[in-house]
mmCIF file of C-alpha atoms and ligand atoms in Angstrom:
data_model
loop_
_atom_site.group_PDB
_atom_site.id
_atom_site.type_symbol
_atom_site.label_atom_id
_atom_site.label_comp_id
_atom_site.label_asym_id
_atom_site.label_seq_id
_atom_site.Cartn_x
_atom_site.Cartn_y
_atom_site.Cartn_z
ATOM 1 C CA MET X 13 -2.160 -36.029 -20.626
ATOM 2 C CA ASN X 14 1.119 -35.182 -22.315
ATOM 3 C CA ARG X 15 4.254 -34.444 -20.372
ATOM 4 C CA LEU X 16 3.925 -30.676 -20.712
ATOM 5 C CA ALA X 17 0.410 -30.787 -19.298
ATOM 6 C CA LYS X 18 1.634 -32.785 -16.302
ATOM 7 C CA ALA X 19 4.412 -30.277 -15.754
ATOM 8 C CA ALA X 20 1.919 -27.402 -15.914
ATOM 9 C CA ALA X 21 -0.346 -29.108 -13.364
ATOM 10 C CA LEU X 22 2.633 -29.744 -11.079
ATOM 11 C CA VAL X 23 3.742 -26.109 -11.235
ATOM 12 C CA VAL X 24 0.224 -24.918 -10.397
ATOM 13 C CA ALA X 25 0.019 -27.340 -7.479
ATOM 14 C CA VAL X 26 3.388 -26.222 -6.073
ATOM 15 C CA ALA X 27 2.481 -22.545 -6.517
ATOM 16 C CA ALA X 28 -0.820 -23.080 -4.697
ATOM 17 C CA LEU X 29 0.539 -24.948 -1.651
ATOM 18 C CA PRO X 30 1.488 -21.950 0.539
ATOM 19 C CA TYR X 31 -1.888 -20.349 -0.189
ATOM 20 C CA LEU X 32 -3.700 -23.493 0.913
ATOM 21 C CA ALA X 33 -1.590 -23.566 4.071
ATOM 22 C CA PHE X 34 -2.409 -19.921 4.730
ATOM 23 C CA LEU X 35 -6.107 -20.606 4.176
ATOM 24 C CA ALA X 36 -5.982 -23.491 6.634
ATOM 25 C CA LEU X 37 -4.316 -21.237 9.191
ATOM 26 C CA TYR X 38 -6.996 -18.615 8.590
ATOM 27 C CA GLY X 39 -9.712 -21.212 9.166
ATOM 28 C CA LEU X 40 -8.004 -22.332 12.346
ATOM 29 C CA LEU X 41 -7.478 -18.892 13.866
ATOM 30 C CA ARG X 42 -10.493 -17.051 12.386
ATOM 31 C CA PRO X 43 -8.827 -13.679 13.030
ATOM 32 C CA GLU X 44 -11.027 -10.626 13.263
ATOM 33 C CA GLY X 45 -10.194 -6.949 13.535
ATOM 34 C CA SER X 46 -7.008 -5.595 15.033
ATOM 35 C CA PRO X 47 -5.153 -7.808 17.520
ATOM 36 C CA ALA X 48 -4.101 -4.741 19.533
ATOM 37 C CA HIS X 49 -5.393 -4.219 23.055
ATOM 38 C CA LYS X 50 -7.113 -0.990 22.181
ATOM 39 C CA ASP X 51 -7.639 1.819 24.613
ATOM 40 C CA GLU X 52 -10.280 4.210 23.310
ATOM 41 C CA THR X 53 -9.735 6.737 26.091
ATOM 42 C CA VAL X 54 -6.298 7.966 25.000
ATOM 43 C CA GLU X 55 -5.912 11.212 23.082
ATOM 44 C CA PRO X 56 -2.250 11.773 22.134
ATOM 45 C CA THR X 57 -0.969 14.828 20.297
ATOM 46 C CA VAL X 58 -0.814 14.169 16.559
ATOM 47 C CA SER X 59 1.424 15.248 13.684
ATOM 48 C CA ILE X 60 -0.194 14.676 10.310
ATOM 49 C CA VAL X 61 2.448 14.373 7.599
ATOM 50 C CA LEU X 62 1.303 15.248 4.070
ATOM 51 C CA PRO X 63 3.737 15.076 1.131
ATOM 52 C CA THR X 64 2.715 17.096 -1.932
ATOM 53 C CA PHE X 65 3.985 17.342 -5.467
ATOM 54 C CA ASN X 66 1.915 19.504 -7.836
ATOM 55 C CA GLU X 67 -1.491 18.897 -6.277
ATOM 56 C CA VAL X 68 -3.232 22.239 -7.059
ATOM 57 C CA ASP X 69 -6.409 20.543 -8.228
ATOM 58 C CA ILE X 70 -7.019 18.481 -5.113
ATOM 59 C CA VAL X 71 -5.039 19.882 -2.196
ATOM 60 C CA GLU X 72 -7.897 22.005 -0.840
ATOM 61 C CA THR X 73 -10.244 19.010 -0.864
ATOM 62 C CA LYS X 74 -7.603 17.124 1.105
ATOM 63 C CA LEU X 75 -7.249 19.928 3.666
ATOM 64 C CA ASP X 76 -11.049 20.141 4.048
ATOM 65 C CA ASP X 77 -11.029 16.427 4.766
ATOM 66 C CA LEU X 78 -8.237 16.682 7.338
ATOM 67 C CA ILE X 79 -9.693 19.520 9.368
ATOM 68 C CA ALA X 80 -13.045 17.703 9.447
ATOM 69 C CA LEU X 81 -11.492 14.767 11.325
ATOM 70 C CA ASP X 82 -13.129 14.013 14.637
ATOM 71 C CA TYR X 83 -10.221 15.000 16.898
ATOM 72 C CA PRO X 84 -9.389 18.089 19.003
ATOM 73 C CA MET X 85 -7.514 20.186 16.437
ATOM 74 C CA GLU X 86 -5.525 22.029 19.102
ATOM 75 C CA LYS X 87 -3.736 18.715 19.602
ATOM 76 C CA VAL X 88 -2.866 18.413 15.892
ATOM 77 C CA GLU X 89 -0.095 19.874 13.764
ATOM 78 C CA LEU X 90 0.078 19.464 10.003
ATOM 79 C CA VAL X 91 3.543 18.934 8.527
ATOM 80 C CA VAL X 92 3.497 19.390 4.757
ATOM 81 C CA VAL X 93 6.594 18.563 2.750
ATOM 82 C CA ASP X 94 6.208 20.071 -0.684
ATOM 83 C CA SER X 95 8.295 19.839 -3.837
ATOM 84 C CA SER X 96 5.780 21.431 -6.221
ATOM 85 C CA ASP X 97 6.562 23.848 -9.006
ATOM 86 C CA ASP X 98 2.906 24.901 -9.206
ATOM 87 C CA GLU X 99 0.737 26.901 -6.760
ATOM 88 C CA THR X 100 0.214 24.065 -4.271
ATOM 89 C CA PRO X 101 2.237 25.690 -1.447
ATOM 90 C CA ASP X 102 0.472 29.053 -1.940
ATOM 91 C CA LEU X 103 -2.918 27.382 -1.683
ATOM 92 C CA ILE X 104 -1.849 25.659 1.527
ATOM 93 C CA ARG X 105 -0.541 28.864 3.083
ATOM 94 C CA GLU X 106 -3.732 30.719 2.157
ATOM 95 C CA TYR X 107 -5.846 27.931 3.591
ATOM 96 C CA PHE X 108 -4.164 28.304 6.968
ATOM 97 C CA ALA X 109 -3.744 32.091 6.871
ATOM 98 C CA ASP X 110 -6.439 32.798 9.463
ATOM 99 C CA ARG X 111 -6.809 29.416 11.028
ATOM 100 C CA GLU X 112 -5.330 28.801 14.442
ATOM 101 C CA HIS X 113 -5.619 25.014 14.517
ATOM 102 C CA PRO X 114 -4.199 22.745 13.359
ATOM 103 C CA GLU X 115 -0.844 24.441 13.334
ATOM 104 C CA LEU X 116 0.884 24.350 9.948
ATOM 105 C CA ASN X 117 4.538 23.516 9.350
ATOM 106 C CA LEU X 118 5.205 23.803 5.628
ATOM 107 C CA ILE X 119 8.566 22.463 4.513
ATOM 108 C CA ARG X 120 9.453 23.607 1.006
ATOM 109 C CA GLU X 121 11.931 21.576 -1.012
ATOM 110 C CA GLU X 122 14.040 23.390 -3.599
ATOM 111 C CA GLU X 123 13.546 20.595 -6.095
ATOM 112 C CA ARG X 124 11.777 17.244 -6.347
ATOM 113 C CA ARG X 125 14.008 14.656 -4.700
ATOM 114 C CA GLY X 126 11.512 11.827 -4.457
ATOM 115 C CA LEU X 127 9.029 10.869 -1.782
ATOM 116 C CA ALA X 128 11.272 8.981 0.657
ATOM 117 C CA PRO X 129 13.793 11.781 1.382
ATOM 118 C CA ALA X 130 10.881 14.238 1.612
ATOM 119 C CA LEU X 131 9.190 12.050 4.213
ATOM 120 C CA ASN X 132 12.410 11.600 6.174
ATOM 121 C CA ASP X 133 12.537 15.403 6.562
ATOM 122 C CA ALA X 134 8.862 15.643 7.503
ATOM 123 C CA TYR X 135 9.159 12.892 10.128
ATOM 124 C CA ALA X 136 12.185 14.636 11.610
ATOM 125 C CA ALA X 137 10.143 17.837 11.898
ATOM 126 C CA ALA X 138 7.063 16.135 13.387
ATOM 127 C CA GLU X 139 6.904 16.985 17.078
ATOM 128 C CA ASN X 140 3.850 15.180 18.378
ATOM 129 C CA GLU X 141 3.395 11.759 19.955
ATOM 130 C CA MET X 142 1.534 10.064 17.116
ATOM 131 C CA VAL X 143 2.619 10.649 13.512
ATOM 132 C CA VAL X 144 0.082 9.989 10.767
ATOM 133 C CA LYS X 145 1.236 9.872 7.160
ATOM 134 C CA THR X 146 -1.432 10.460 4.502
ATOM 135 C CA ASP X 147 -1.352 10.947 0.703
ATOM 136 C CA CYS X 148 -2.941 13.958 -0.920
ATOM 137 C CA ASP X 149 -5.057 11.804 -3.252
ATOM 138 C CA SER X 150 -6.982 10.098 -0.480
ATOM 139 C CA LEU X 151 -9.777 10.730 1.996
ATOM 140 C CA VAL X 152 -9.759 9.512 5.583
ATOM 141 C CA ALA X 153 -12.730 8.435 7.715
ATOM 142 C CA GLU X 154 -13.655 10.884 10.473
ATOM 143 C CA ASP X 155 -12.743 8.602 13.354
ATOM 144 C CA ALA X 156 -9.433 7.372 11.908
ATOM 145 C CA LEU X 157 -7.138 9.307 14.276
ATOM 146 C CA LYS X 158 -9.041 8.023 17.315
ATOM 147 C CA VAL X 159 -8.950 4.411 16.164
ATOM 148 C CA ALA X 160 -5.252 4.682 15.321
ATOM 149 C CA ALA X 161 -4.467 6.185 18.736
ATOM 150 C CA ALA X 162 -6.431 3.383 20.436
ATOM 151 C CA ASN X 163 -4.235 0.810 18.677
ATOM 152 C CA LEU X 164 -0.973 2.561 19.530
ATOM 153 C CA ALA X 165 -2.017 2.614 23.190
ATOM 154 C CA ASP X 166 -1.084 -1.084 23.245
ATOM 155 C CA PRO X 167 2.517 -1.011 24.532
ATOM 156 C CA ASP X 168 3.556 -3.759 22.077
ATOM 157 C CA VAL X 169 2.196 -1.937 19.020
ATOM 158 C CA ALA X 170 4.092 0.994 17.490
ATOM 159 C CA ALA X 171 2.457 1.341 14.080
ATOM 160 C CA VAL X 172 -0.940 0.729 12.518
ATOM 161 C CA THR X 173 -2.397 0.996 9.026
ATOM 162 C CA GLY X 174 -5.913 0.732 7.650
ATOM 163 C CA THR X 175 -8.085 -0.378 4.784
ATOM 164 C CA ASN X 176 -9.281 1.116 1.521
ATOM 165 C CA ALA X 177 -12.929 0.959 2.496
ATOM 166 C CA GLU X 178 -14.330 2.589 -0.611
ATOM 167 C CA VAL X 179 -12.423 2.436 -3.878
ATOM 168 C CA LEU X 180 -13.160 5.777 -5.522
ATOM 169 C CA GLY X 181 -14.006 5.530 -9.192
ATOM 170 C CA GLY X 182 -15.634 2.167 -8.494
ATOM 171 C CA SER X 183 -12.883 -0.181 -9.719
ATOM 172 C CA GLU X 184 -13.978 -3.725 -8.869
ATOM 173 C CA VAL X 185 -10.537 -5.032 -9.684
ATOM 174 C CA GLU X 186 -9.096 -2.939 -6.890
ATOM 175 C CA ALA X 187 -12.012 -3.631 -4.533
ATOM 176 C CA GLY X 188 -11.581 -7.367 -5.095
ATOM 177 C CA TYR X 189 -7.871 -7.164 -4.421
ATOM 178 C CA ARG X 190 -8.358 -5.099 -1.272
ATOM 179 C CA GLY X 191 -10.905 -7.599 -0.005
ATOM 180 C CA VAL X 192 -8.442 -10.472 -0.283
ATOM 181 C CA GLN X 193 -5.605 -8.326 1.061
ATOM 182 C CA GLY X 194 -7.675 -7.307 4.093
ATOM 183 C CA HIS X 195 -8.064 -10.955 5.143
ATOM 184 C CA VAL X 196 -4.355 -11.607 4.617
ATOM 185 C CA GLN X 197 -3.285 -8.545 6.581
ATOM 186 C CA THR X 198 -5.673 -9.361 9.425
ATOM 187 C CA LEU X 199 -4.234 -12.864 9.719
ATOM 188 C CA GLU X 200 -0.672 -11.521 9.520
ATOM 189 C CA SER X 201 -1.404 -9.047 12.306
ATOM 190 C CA HIS X 202 -2.818 -11.766 14.552
ATOM 191 C CA LEU X 203 0.189 -13.989 13.860
ATOM 192 C CA ASP X 204 2.541 -11.124 14.744
ATOM 193 C CA SER X 205 2.690 -8.131 12.403
ATOM 194 C CA THR X 206 1.682 -7.214 8.888
ATOM 195 C CA LEU X 207 4.036 -6.287 6.078
ATOM 196 C CA ILE X 208 2.311 -3.736 3.849
ATOM 197 C CA PHE X 209 1.560 -0.225 5.096
ATOM 198 C CA HIS X 210 -0.683 1.966 2.991
ATOM 199 C CA GLY X 211 0.091 5.481 1.749
ATOM 200 C CA PRO X 212 -3.344 6.984 2.439
ATOM 201 C CA PHE X 213 -3.173 6.185 6.155
ATOM 202 C CA SER X 214 -0.315 4.890 8.274
ATOM 203 C CA ALA X 215 0.196 5.886 11.909
ATOM 204 C CA PHE X 216 3.447 5.550 13.851
ATOM 205 C CA GLU X 217 4.599 6.308 17.374
ATOM 206 C CA ASN X 218 6.956 9.231 16.958
ATOM 207 C CA ASP X 219 9.575 7.590 19.191
ATOM 208 C CA ALA X 220 9.662 4.534 16.930
ATOM 209 C CA ILE X 221 10.324 6.375 13.659
ATOM 210 C CA VAL X 222 13.666 5.796 11.905
ATOM 211 C CA LEU X 223 15.063 7.001 8.567
ATOM 212 C CA VAL X 224 14.098 5.076 5.425
ATOM 213 C CA ASP X 225 16.264 4.457 2.361
ATOM 214 C CA PRO X 226 16.079 7.671 0.270
ATOM 215 C CA ASN X 227 15.598 5.534 -2.854
ATOM 216 C CA SER X 228 12.704 3.601 -1.352
ATOM 217 C CA LEU X 229 9.617 3.087 -3.508
ATOM 218 C CA ALA X 230 7.773 1.563 -0.549
ATOM 219 C CA ASP X 231 8.444 4.136 2.155
ATOM 220 C CA ASP X 232 5.444 3.411 4.404
ATOM 221 C CA THR X 233 6.041 -0.343 4.349
ATOM 222 C CA GLU X 234 9.778 0.126 4.868
ATOM 223 C CA LEU X 235 9.226 2.251 7.954
ATOM 224 C CA ALA X 236 6.843 -0.347 9.382
ATOM 225 C CA LEU X 237 9.273 -3.177 8.639
ATOM 226 C CA ARG X 238 12.103 -1.344 10.375
ATOM 227 C CA ILE X 239 9.916 -0.688 13.393
ATOM 228 C CA ARG X 240 9.153 -4.428 13.559
ATOM 229 C CA GLN X 241 12.882 -5.085 13.225
ATOM 230 C CA ASN X 242 13.409 -2.884 16.281
ATOM 231 C CA GLY X 243 11.052 -5.061 18.287
ATOM 232 C CA SER X 244 7.559 -3.539 18.164
ATOM 233 C CA ARG X 245 4.478 -4.955 16.486
ATOM 234 C CA VAL X 246 3.053 -3.221 13.410
ATOM 235 C CA VAL X 247 -0.567 -4.116 12.693
ATOM 236 C CA PHE X 248 -3.514 -3.702 10.355
ATOM 237 C CA ASP X 249 -6.874 -2.513 11.672
ATOM 238 C CA PRO X 250 -9.823 -2.809 9.256
ATOM 239 C CA GLU X 251 -11.662 -0.241 11.388
ATOM 240 C CA ILE X 252 -9.281 2.435 10.129
ATOM 241 C CA ARG X 253 -10.878 3.403 6.851
ATOM 242 C CA TYR X 254 -9.673 5.557 4.005
ATOM 243 C CA SER X 255 -10.544 5.885 0.344
ATOM 244 C CA GLU X 256 -8.292 6.115 -2.660
ATOM 245 C CA ALA X 257 -9.040 6.012 -6.391
ATOM 246 C CA SER X 258 -8.018 3.173 -8.697
ATOM 247 C CA HIS X 259 -8.341 1.997 -12.271
ATOM 248 C CA SER X 260 -9.695 -1.334 -13.466
ATOM 249 C CA ASP X 261 -8.312 -1.128 -16.990
ATOM 250 C CA PHE X 262 -5.358 -3.486 -17.410
ATOM 251 C CA ARG X 263 -2.989 -1.016 -19.013
ATOM 252 C CA LYS X 264 -3.844 1.933 -16.775
ATOM 253 C CA ARG X 265 -3.267 -0.156 -13.655
ATOM 254 C CA ARG X 266 0.311 -0.937 -14.609
ATOM 255 C CA LEU X 267 1.708 2.572 -14.019
ATOM 256 C CA GLN X 268 1.038 2.567 -10.271
ATOM 257 C CA LYS X 269 0.930 -1.160 -9.503
ATOM 258 C CA ASP X 270 4.227 -2.020 -11.194
ATOM 259 C CA ARG X 271 6.053 0.713 -9.300
ATOM 260 C CA ARG X 272 4.493 -0.280 -5.981
ATOM 261 C CA GLY X 273 5.447 -3.882 -6.742
ATOM 262 C CA MET X 274 9.026 -2.857 -7.427
ATOM 263 C CA GLY X 275 9.217 -1.049 -4.120
ATOM 264 C CA LEU X 276 7.919 -4.046 -2.182
ATOM 265 C CA ILE X 277 10.089 -6.653 -3.903
ATOM 266 C CA ARG X 278 13.220 -4.557 -3.475
ATOM 267 C CA LEU X 279 12.394 -4.111 0.199
ATOM 268 C CA LEU X 280 11.967 -7.862 0.726
ATOM 269 C CA VAL X 281 15.270 -8.579 -1.001
ATOM 270 C CA GLN X 282 17.119 -5.879 0.949
ATOM 271 C CA HIS X 283 15.850 -7.369 4.212
ATOM 272 C CA ARG X 284 16.161 -11.056 3.309
ATOM 273 C CA ASP X 285 18.212 -11.592 6.480
ATOM 274 C CA MET X 286 15.004 -11.082 8.490
ATOM 275 C CA LEU X 287 13.594 -14.368 7.146
ATOM 276 C CA GLY X 288 13.235 -16.883 9.943
ATOM 277 C CA GLU X 289 13.891 -14.259 12.632
ATOM 278 C CA TYR X 290 11.556 -11.958 14.574
ATOM 279 C CA GLY X 291 9.021 -14.559 15.642
ATOM 280 C CA ASN X 292 6.093 -15.315 13.349
ATOM 281 C CA TYR X 293 6.916 -12.207 11.330
ATOM 282 C CA GLY X 294 10.056 -13.781 9.898
ATOM 283 C CA ARG X 295 8.784 -17.360 10.132
ATOM 284 C CA LEU X 296 5.382 -16.937 8.450
ATOM 285 C CA VAL X 297 4.556 -13.399 7.330
ATOM 286 C CA LEU X 298 7.719 -12.635 5.376
ATOM 287 C CA PRO X 299 7.943 -16.074 3.697
ATOM 288 C CA PHE X 300 4.297 -15.790 2.654
ATOM 289 C CA ASN X 301 4.953 -12.398 1.109
ATOM 290 C CA TRP X 302 8.102 -13.699 -0.581
ATOM 291 C CA TRP X 303 6.010 -16.421 -2.134
ATOM 292 C CA PHE X 304 3.283 -14.057 -3.299
ATOM 293 C CA MET X 305 5.558 -11.287 -4.574
ATOM 294 C CA VAL X 306 8.754 -12.965 -5.695
ATOM 295 C CA VAL X 307 8.150 -16.660 -6.408
ATOM 296 C CA SER X 308 4.588 -17.265 -7.531
ATOM 297 C CA PRO X 309 4.482 -14.663 -10.357
ATOM 298 C CA TRP X 310 7.257 -16.635 -12.109
ATOM 299 C CA LEU X 311 5.538 -19.954 -11.425
ATOM 300 C CA LEU X 312 2.313 -18.574 -12.847
ATOM 301 C CA ALA X 313 4.079 -17.412 -16.021
ATOM 302 C CA LEU X 314 5.777 -20.800 -16.305
ATOM 303 C CA ALA X 315 2.447 -22.595 -15.881
ATOM 304 C CA VAL X 316 0.816 -20.496 -18.613
ATOM 305 C CA GLY X 317 3.738 -21.243 -20.940
ATOM 306 C CA LEU X 318 3.623 -24.971 -20.205
ATOM 307 C CA ALA X 319 -0.156 -25.164 -20.567
ATOM 308 C CA THR X 320 0.030 -23.385 -23.927
ATOM 309 C CA GLY X 321 2.785 -25.755 -25.064
ATOM 310 C CA ALA X 322 0.773 -28.762 -23.884
ATOM 311 C CA ALA X 323 -2.349 -27.618 -25.708
ATOM 312 C CA VAL X 324 -0.428 -26.942 -28.919
ATOM 313 C CA VAL X 325 1.216 -30.376 -28.758
ATOM 314 C CA ALA X 326 -2.180 -32.017 -28.182
ATOM 315 C CA THR X 327 -4.363 -30.085 -30.629
ATOM 316 C CA GLY X 328 -2.067 -28.098 -32.933
ATOM 317 C CA PRO X 329 -3.058 -24.467 -33.556
ATOM 318 C CA PHE X 330 -6.213 -24.904 -31.462
ATOM 319 C CA GLY X 331 -3.842 -24.916 -28.493
ATOM 320 C CA LEU X 332 -3.592 -21.158 -28.890
ATOM 321 C CA ALA X 333 -7.016 -21.118 -27.254
ATOM 322 C CA VAL X 334 -5.098 -21.105 -23.942
ATOM 323 C CA PRO X 335 -3.433 -17.699 -24.395
ATOM 324 C CA ALA X 336 -6.558 -16.426 -26.174
ATOM 325 C CA GLY X 337 -8.684 -17.501 -23.206
ATOM 326 C CA LEU X 338 -6.291 -15.735 -20.863
ATOM 327 C CA GLY X 339 -6.538 -12.635 -23.046
ATOM 328 C CA ALA X 340 -10.328 -12.776 -22.789
ATOM 329 C CA PHE X 341 -10.083 -13.173 -18.998
ATOM 330 C CA VAL X 342 -7.939 -10.021 -18.852
ATOM 331 C CA TRP X 343 -10.216 -8.133 -21.230
ATOM 332 C CA LEU X 344 -13.343 -8.972 -19.210
ATOM 333 C CA GLY X 345 -11.626 -8.476 -15.857
ATOM 334 C CA GLY X 346 -10.329 -5.050 -16.825
ATOM 335 C CA ARG X 347 -13.911 -4.003 -17.521
ATOM 336 C CA ASP X 348 -15.224 -5.353 -14.196
ATOM 337 C CA TRP X 349 -17.344 -7.878 -16.117
ATOM 338 C CA LEU X 350 -16.293 -11.072 -14.358
ATOM 339 C CA GLY X 351 -18.890 -11.096 -11.603
ATOM 340 C CA PRO X 352 -17.944 -13.609 -8.900
ATOM 341 C CA LEU X 353 -14.575 -14.252 -10.595
ATOM 342 C CA GLN X 354 -13.582 -10.607 -10.266
ATOM 343 C CA ALA X 355 -11.594 -11.175 -7.034
ATOM 344 C CA VAL X 356 -9.639 -14.021 -8.657
ATOM 345 C CA TYR X 357 -8.856 -11.726 -11.533
ATOM 346 C CA SER X 358 -7.631 -9.030 -9.110
ATOM 347 C CA VAL X 359 -5.089 -11.423 -7.650
ATOM 348 C CA PHE X 360 -4.007 -12.399 -11.166
ATOM 349 C CA ASP X 361 -3.652 -8.698 -12.016
ATOM 350 C CA ALA X 362 -1.427 -8.215 -8.960
ATOM 351 C CA GLN X 363 0.733 -11.153 -10.037
ATOM 352 C CA VAL X 364 1.189 -9.572 -13.466
ATOM 353 C CA SER X 365 2.459 -6.366 -11.868
ATOM 354 C CA LEU X 366 4.786 -8.267 -9.580
ATOM 355 C CA LEU X 367 6.263 -10.192 -12.499
ATOM 356 C CA ARG X 368 6.763 -6.983 -14.466
ATOM 357 C CA ALA X 369 8.251 -5.380 -11.358
ATOM 358 C CA SER X 370 10.776 -8.220 -10.961
ATOM 359 C CA VAL X 371 11.826 -7.857 -14.576
ATOM 360 C CA ALA X 372 12.163 -4.082 -14.228
ATOM 361 C CA LEU X 373 14.285 -4.508 -11.079
ATOM 362 C CA LEU X 374 16.514 -7.062 -12.815
ATOM 363 C CA ARG X 375 17.012 -4.491 -15.571
ATOM 364 C CA GLY X 376 18.018 -1.944 -12.923
ATOM 365 C CA ASP X 377 15.011 0.399 -13.264
ATOM 366 C CA GLY X 378 13.298 2.262 -10.440
ATOM 367 C CA ASP X 379 14.618 5.564 -9.146
ATOM 368 C CA GLY X 380 12.727 7.487 -6.475
ATOM 369 C CA THR X 381 10.412 9.682 -8.562
ATOM 370 C CA TRP X 382 7.502 8.777 -10.800
ATOM 371 C CA GLU X 383 4.905 10.111 -13.156
ATOM 372 C CA VAL X 384 1.883 11.139 -11.085
ATOM 373 C CA ASP X 385 -1.384 9.597 -12.265
ATOM 374 C CA GLN X 386 -3.535 12.650 -13.035
ATOM 375 C CA GLU X 387 -6.582 10.676 -14.082
ATOM 376 C CA LEU X 388 -6.849 9.117 -10.608
ATOM 377 C CA ARG X 389 -7.075 12.610 -9.151
ATOM 378 C CA GLU X 390 -10.112 13.632 -11.162
ATOM 379 C CA VAL X 391 -12.539 12.067 -8.682
ATOM 380 C CA PHE X 392 -11.262 14.476 -6.004
ATOM 381 C CA GLU X 393 -11.732 17.670 -8.007
HETATM 382 P P1 GDP Q 25 0.800 6.459 -5.549
HETATM 383 O O1 GDP Q 25 -0.478 6.620 -4.806
HETATM 384 O O2 GDP Q 25 1.637 5.348 -5.027
HETATM 385 O O3 GDP Q 25 0.569 6.388 -7.029
HETATM 386 O O4 GDP Q 25 1.674 7.781 -5.316
HETATM 387 P P2 GDP Q 25 1.213 9.282 -5.623
HETATM 388 O O5 GDP Q 25 1.745 9.698 -6.951
HETATM 389 O O6 GDP Q 25 -0.258 9.436 -5.392
HETATM 390 O O7 GDP Q 25 1.996 10.079 -4.482
HETATM 391 C C1 GDP Q 25 1.701 9.898 -3.111
HETATM 392 C C2 GDP Q 25 1.816 11.236 -2.380
HETATM 393 O O8 GDP Q 25 3.170 11.699 -2.412
HETATM 394 C C3 GDP Q 25 0.990 12.354 -2.990
HETATM 395 O O9 GDP Q 25 0.503 13.154 -1.943
HETATM 396 C C4 GDP Q 25 1.997 13.114 -3.847
HETATM 397 O O10 GDP Q 25 1.635 14.482 -3.998
HETATM 398 C C5 GDP Q 25 3.266 12.974 -3.044
HETATM 399 N N1 GDP Q 25 4.512 12.929 -3.820
HETATM 400 C C6 GDP Q 25 4.803 12.154 -4.894
HETATM 401 N N2 GDP Q 25 6.077 12.343 -5.294
HETATM 402 C C7 GDP Q 25 6.613 13.259 -4.440
HETATM 403 C C8 GDP Q 25 7.901 13.896 -4.338
HETATM 404 O O11 GDP Q 25 8.812 13.631 -5.111
HETATM 405 N N3 GDP Q 25 8.074 14.796 -3.307
HETATM 406 C C9 GDP Q 25 7.066 15.122 -2.421
HETATM 407 N N4 GDP Q 25 7.308 16.025 -1.453
HETATM 408 N N5 GDP Q 25 5.838 14.540 -2.504
HETATM 409 C C10 GDP Q 25 5.625 13.631 -3.498
HETATM 410 MN MN1 MN Q 26 -1.813 8.100 -4.875
#
C-alpha cells in the first residue's frame, strides 16, 4: 500500500470511530420508543401553529388533515401566520367561515420576513397549554396530538417530535435516511434529549417556549435546544407519525437538504458553549452531532481525495476509477437502485449536503428566506 492509501485508510478509521462507539452504546442500551413516562389520560388544550407562504395548491388539503385529527376540536385553536401574496389567506378564511371549532387566529404579515420571525409571532399568540407546530406540506397521523400530549405529561419533558413514517413520493433515499435517524434520535432521547426537531410535527409546552433567532434556518431544532438549555428534556417519539414528501434525485435533494444542513450547523456553532454541559446532552448527544454534521463530512471528502490520489499513484489513469465509482454510486443511489446499500447511500447523501452547507456558511450565505420546492407539493394536490 502506498503512503496515500494508508492515509486514506487512517482517515476513514478515525471518521468511523464515534459511529462505532454510538453503535456499541445502542447495543448496550437497546432503546425503544419514547423514554417519557407517558400519561394517555391527559387532554390539554392545544394551539396548532401553521406557517404559510403561498400555499394555495395545498392549504385546503392541510386543513382537511388537521380537522380530521382525533382530538376534541373545542380544545383546539389554529394559529396561522401567513406571508403569502397569493390567495392562501382567503382560502383559509373561507374554510373557517362557518366552522365553530377549531377556532382560527390568522396573523397576516405585511411582507415575507422569513419563517423564524413569523413563528415567534405565532408562538406569542398561541394561548393553549400544548403548542404544536406543523408545516403546510405535511400530513399528520390521526392520533398525533394524543401521543404528543401523553409525552408532555411527563414533568421532565417539555417538547416532543416525531418520525416521517411514510415518505410521500416514495423516495428510498429519504426513507433510508429517516430509518437511520430514527434509531439515532431514539438513543439520544434515552440518553437525555434529542437534537433535531422536525418541521412537520413538533410539540412544545407553551410555558417552555422562548424566542428563536430571527435568522434561524433551523427554528424547530433551535427552540428544542433552548428548552433543553433551560433544563427540560426534549425527546423523540417514533409513535408520533407524520408524512412529508422528498426527492431521491441527487441534484433535486440539494435545495432543501443544504439549507437544512446550514441551519443545523450554524445552530451547533452558535451554541458550542453547551458542549460538555447539560448532562448527557452536552456530553454525548451534541458531540455526536458535531461529529456527524461538522467534522465527518470534511474527513469523508479528504478520504475520497486521498484514495483517488493513492489509486492514481498506484495505477496511473486507472486510478480515476475511484471518483468514477463514486459517481456511479451517486447515480444509482439517486434512482433508488442500490437495494440493501440504499441506506448507506442516504447517509452519504446527507454528508454531501452538510459539506456543501459548511462551505456555504463559510462564504457567508444563508439568510432567512428560501425558494419553496413546488415539485414536492405536487403529491398533496
Ligand atoms: P422545508 O420543508 O424545510 O423545505 O420548508 P418549506 O419551504 O416546506 O416551509 C415550511 C413551512 O413554512 C411551510 O408551511 C411554508 O409555507 C412556510 N414558510 C416558508 N417560508 C415562510 C415565510 O417566510 N413566512 C411564513 N409565514 N411561512 C413560511
Ligand atoms: Mn416542507
